[in-house]
GROMACS .gro file of C-alpha atoms in nm:
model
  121
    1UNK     CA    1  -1.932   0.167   0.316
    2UNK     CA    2  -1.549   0.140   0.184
    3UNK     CA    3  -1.337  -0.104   0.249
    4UNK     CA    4  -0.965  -0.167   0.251
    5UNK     CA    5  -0.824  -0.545   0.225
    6UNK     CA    6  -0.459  -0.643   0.155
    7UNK     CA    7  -0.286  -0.944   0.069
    8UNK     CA    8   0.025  -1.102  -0.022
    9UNK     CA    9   0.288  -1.058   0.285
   10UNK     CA   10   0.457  -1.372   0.389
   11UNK     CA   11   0.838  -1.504   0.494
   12UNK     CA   12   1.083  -1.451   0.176
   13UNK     CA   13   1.482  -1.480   0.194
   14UNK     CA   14   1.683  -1.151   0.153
   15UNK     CA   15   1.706  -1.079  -0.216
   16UNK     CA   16   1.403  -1.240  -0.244
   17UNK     CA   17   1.060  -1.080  -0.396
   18UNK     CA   18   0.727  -1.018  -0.294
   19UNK     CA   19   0.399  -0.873  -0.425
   20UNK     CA   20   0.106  -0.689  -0.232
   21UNK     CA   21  -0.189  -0.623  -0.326
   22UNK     CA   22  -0.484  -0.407  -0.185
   23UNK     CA   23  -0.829  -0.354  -0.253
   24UNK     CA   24  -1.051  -0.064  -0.205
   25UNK     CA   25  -1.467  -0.185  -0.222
   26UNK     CA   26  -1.789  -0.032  -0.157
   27UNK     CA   27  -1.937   0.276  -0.288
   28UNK     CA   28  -1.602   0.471  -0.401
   29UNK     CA   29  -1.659   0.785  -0.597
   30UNK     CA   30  -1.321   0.850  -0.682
   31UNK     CA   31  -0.989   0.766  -0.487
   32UNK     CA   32  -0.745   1.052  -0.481
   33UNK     CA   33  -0.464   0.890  -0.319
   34UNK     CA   34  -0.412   0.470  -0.224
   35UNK     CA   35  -0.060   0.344  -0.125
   36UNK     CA   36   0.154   0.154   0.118
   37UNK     CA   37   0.305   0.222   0.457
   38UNK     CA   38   0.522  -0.036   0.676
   39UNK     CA   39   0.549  -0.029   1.073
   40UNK     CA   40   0.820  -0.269   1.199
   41UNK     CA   41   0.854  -0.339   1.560
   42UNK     CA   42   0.929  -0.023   1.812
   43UNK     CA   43   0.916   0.227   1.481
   44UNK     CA   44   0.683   0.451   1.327
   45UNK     CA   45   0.444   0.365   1.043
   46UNK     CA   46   0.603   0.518   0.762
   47UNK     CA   47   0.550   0.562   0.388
   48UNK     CA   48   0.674   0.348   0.144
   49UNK     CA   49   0.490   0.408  -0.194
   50UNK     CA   50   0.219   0.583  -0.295
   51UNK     CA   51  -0.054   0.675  -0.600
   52UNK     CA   52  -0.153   1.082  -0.558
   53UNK     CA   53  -0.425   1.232  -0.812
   54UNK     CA   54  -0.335   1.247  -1.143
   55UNK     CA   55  -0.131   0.974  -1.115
   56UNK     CA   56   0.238   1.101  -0.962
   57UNK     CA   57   0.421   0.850  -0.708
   58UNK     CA   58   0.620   0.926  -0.390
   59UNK     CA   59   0.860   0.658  -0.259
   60UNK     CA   60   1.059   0.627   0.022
   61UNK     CA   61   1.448   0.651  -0.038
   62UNK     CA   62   1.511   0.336   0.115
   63UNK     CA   63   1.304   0.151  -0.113
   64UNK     CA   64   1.342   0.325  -0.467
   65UNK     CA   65   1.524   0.127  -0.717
   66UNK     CA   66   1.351  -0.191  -0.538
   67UNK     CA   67   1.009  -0.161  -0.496
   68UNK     CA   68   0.740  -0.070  -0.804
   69UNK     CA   69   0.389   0.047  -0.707
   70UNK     CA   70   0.098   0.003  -0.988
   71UNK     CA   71  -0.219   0.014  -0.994
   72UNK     CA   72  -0.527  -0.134  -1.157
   73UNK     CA   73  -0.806   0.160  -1.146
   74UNK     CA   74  -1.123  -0.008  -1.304
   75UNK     CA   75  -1.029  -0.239  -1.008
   76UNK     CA   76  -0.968   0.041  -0.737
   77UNK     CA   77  -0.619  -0.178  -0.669
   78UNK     CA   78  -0.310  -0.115  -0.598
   79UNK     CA   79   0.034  -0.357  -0.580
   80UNK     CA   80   0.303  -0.300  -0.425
   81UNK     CA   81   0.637  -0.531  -0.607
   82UNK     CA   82   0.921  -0.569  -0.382
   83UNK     CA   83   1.228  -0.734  -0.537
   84UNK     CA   84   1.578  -0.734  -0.391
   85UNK     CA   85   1.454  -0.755   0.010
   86UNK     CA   86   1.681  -0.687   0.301
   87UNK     CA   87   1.604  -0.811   0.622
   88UNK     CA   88   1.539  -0.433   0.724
   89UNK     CA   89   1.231  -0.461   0.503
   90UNK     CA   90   1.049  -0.654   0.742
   91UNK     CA   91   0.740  -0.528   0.932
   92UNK     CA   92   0.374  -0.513   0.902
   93UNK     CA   93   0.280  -0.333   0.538
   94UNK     CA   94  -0.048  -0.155   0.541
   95UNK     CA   95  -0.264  -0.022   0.241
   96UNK     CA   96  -0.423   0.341   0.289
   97UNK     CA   97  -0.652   0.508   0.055
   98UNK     CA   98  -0.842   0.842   0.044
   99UNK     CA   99  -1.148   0.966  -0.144
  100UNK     CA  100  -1.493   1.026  -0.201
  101UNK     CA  101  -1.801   0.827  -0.143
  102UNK     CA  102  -2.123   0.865  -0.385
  103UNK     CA  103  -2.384   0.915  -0.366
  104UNK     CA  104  -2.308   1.154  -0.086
  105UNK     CA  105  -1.974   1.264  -0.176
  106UNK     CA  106  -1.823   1.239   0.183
  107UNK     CA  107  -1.455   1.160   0.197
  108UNK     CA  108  -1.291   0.874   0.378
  109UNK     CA  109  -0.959   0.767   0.459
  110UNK     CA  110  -0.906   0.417   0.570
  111UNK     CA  111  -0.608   0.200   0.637
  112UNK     CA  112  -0.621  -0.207   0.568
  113UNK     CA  113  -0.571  -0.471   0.848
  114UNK     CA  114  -0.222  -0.494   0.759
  115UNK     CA  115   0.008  -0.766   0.615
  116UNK     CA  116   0.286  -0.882   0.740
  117UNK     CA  117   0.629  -0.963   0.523
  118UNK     CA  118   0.957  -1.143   0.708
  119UNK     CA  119   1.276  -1.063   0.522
  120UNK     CA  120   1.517  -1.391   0.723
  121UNK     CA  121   1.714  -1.683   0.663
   0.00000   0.00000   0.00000
């Protein structure tokens, strides 16, 4: 069984920094894509960074030039540093990954319990 678990969110000033982490456990094969989304209040969960296979990112526009994803494979973790936050960065963050299981090889997709980080005075 896989399991997804982030940490890190929390109340921060604007301009302020923040880092995530998340944490994919159990019997993981391989992961072929692990990243972040964010849902604030009344909007749609929506990407924000993201590790594809072999390695390539995708960001969001509204975050590039602020936020750094990396990752930790022997670890199946990724982080998620957000410097210069704006009170529009504020919602729940959630960690998804995809892969394969051993030893069956079935795939799974699973999203974390979500974390939440307040961008406010």
């Amino acid at each position: 069984q896989v399991q997804v678990v982030e940490s890190g969110g929390g109340l921060v000033q604007p301009g302020g920094s923040l880092k995530l982490s998340c944490v994919a456990s159990g019997n993981i094969f391989r992961i072929m894509s692990m990243g972040w989304y964010r849902q604030a209040p009344g909007k749609e969960r929506e990407l924000v960074a993201i590790y594809i296979n072999g390695g390539s990112t995708n960001y969001a526009d509204s975050v590039k030039g602020r936020f750094t994803i990396s990752r930790d494979n022997a670890k199946n973790t990724v982080y998620l540093q957000m410097n210069s936050l704006k009170p529009e960065d504020t919602a729940v963050y959630y960690c998804n990954a995809n892969g394969f299981t051993y030893p069956s090889s079935r795939s799974f997709g699973l999203w974390g319990q979500g974390t939440q980080v307040t961008v406010s005075s």
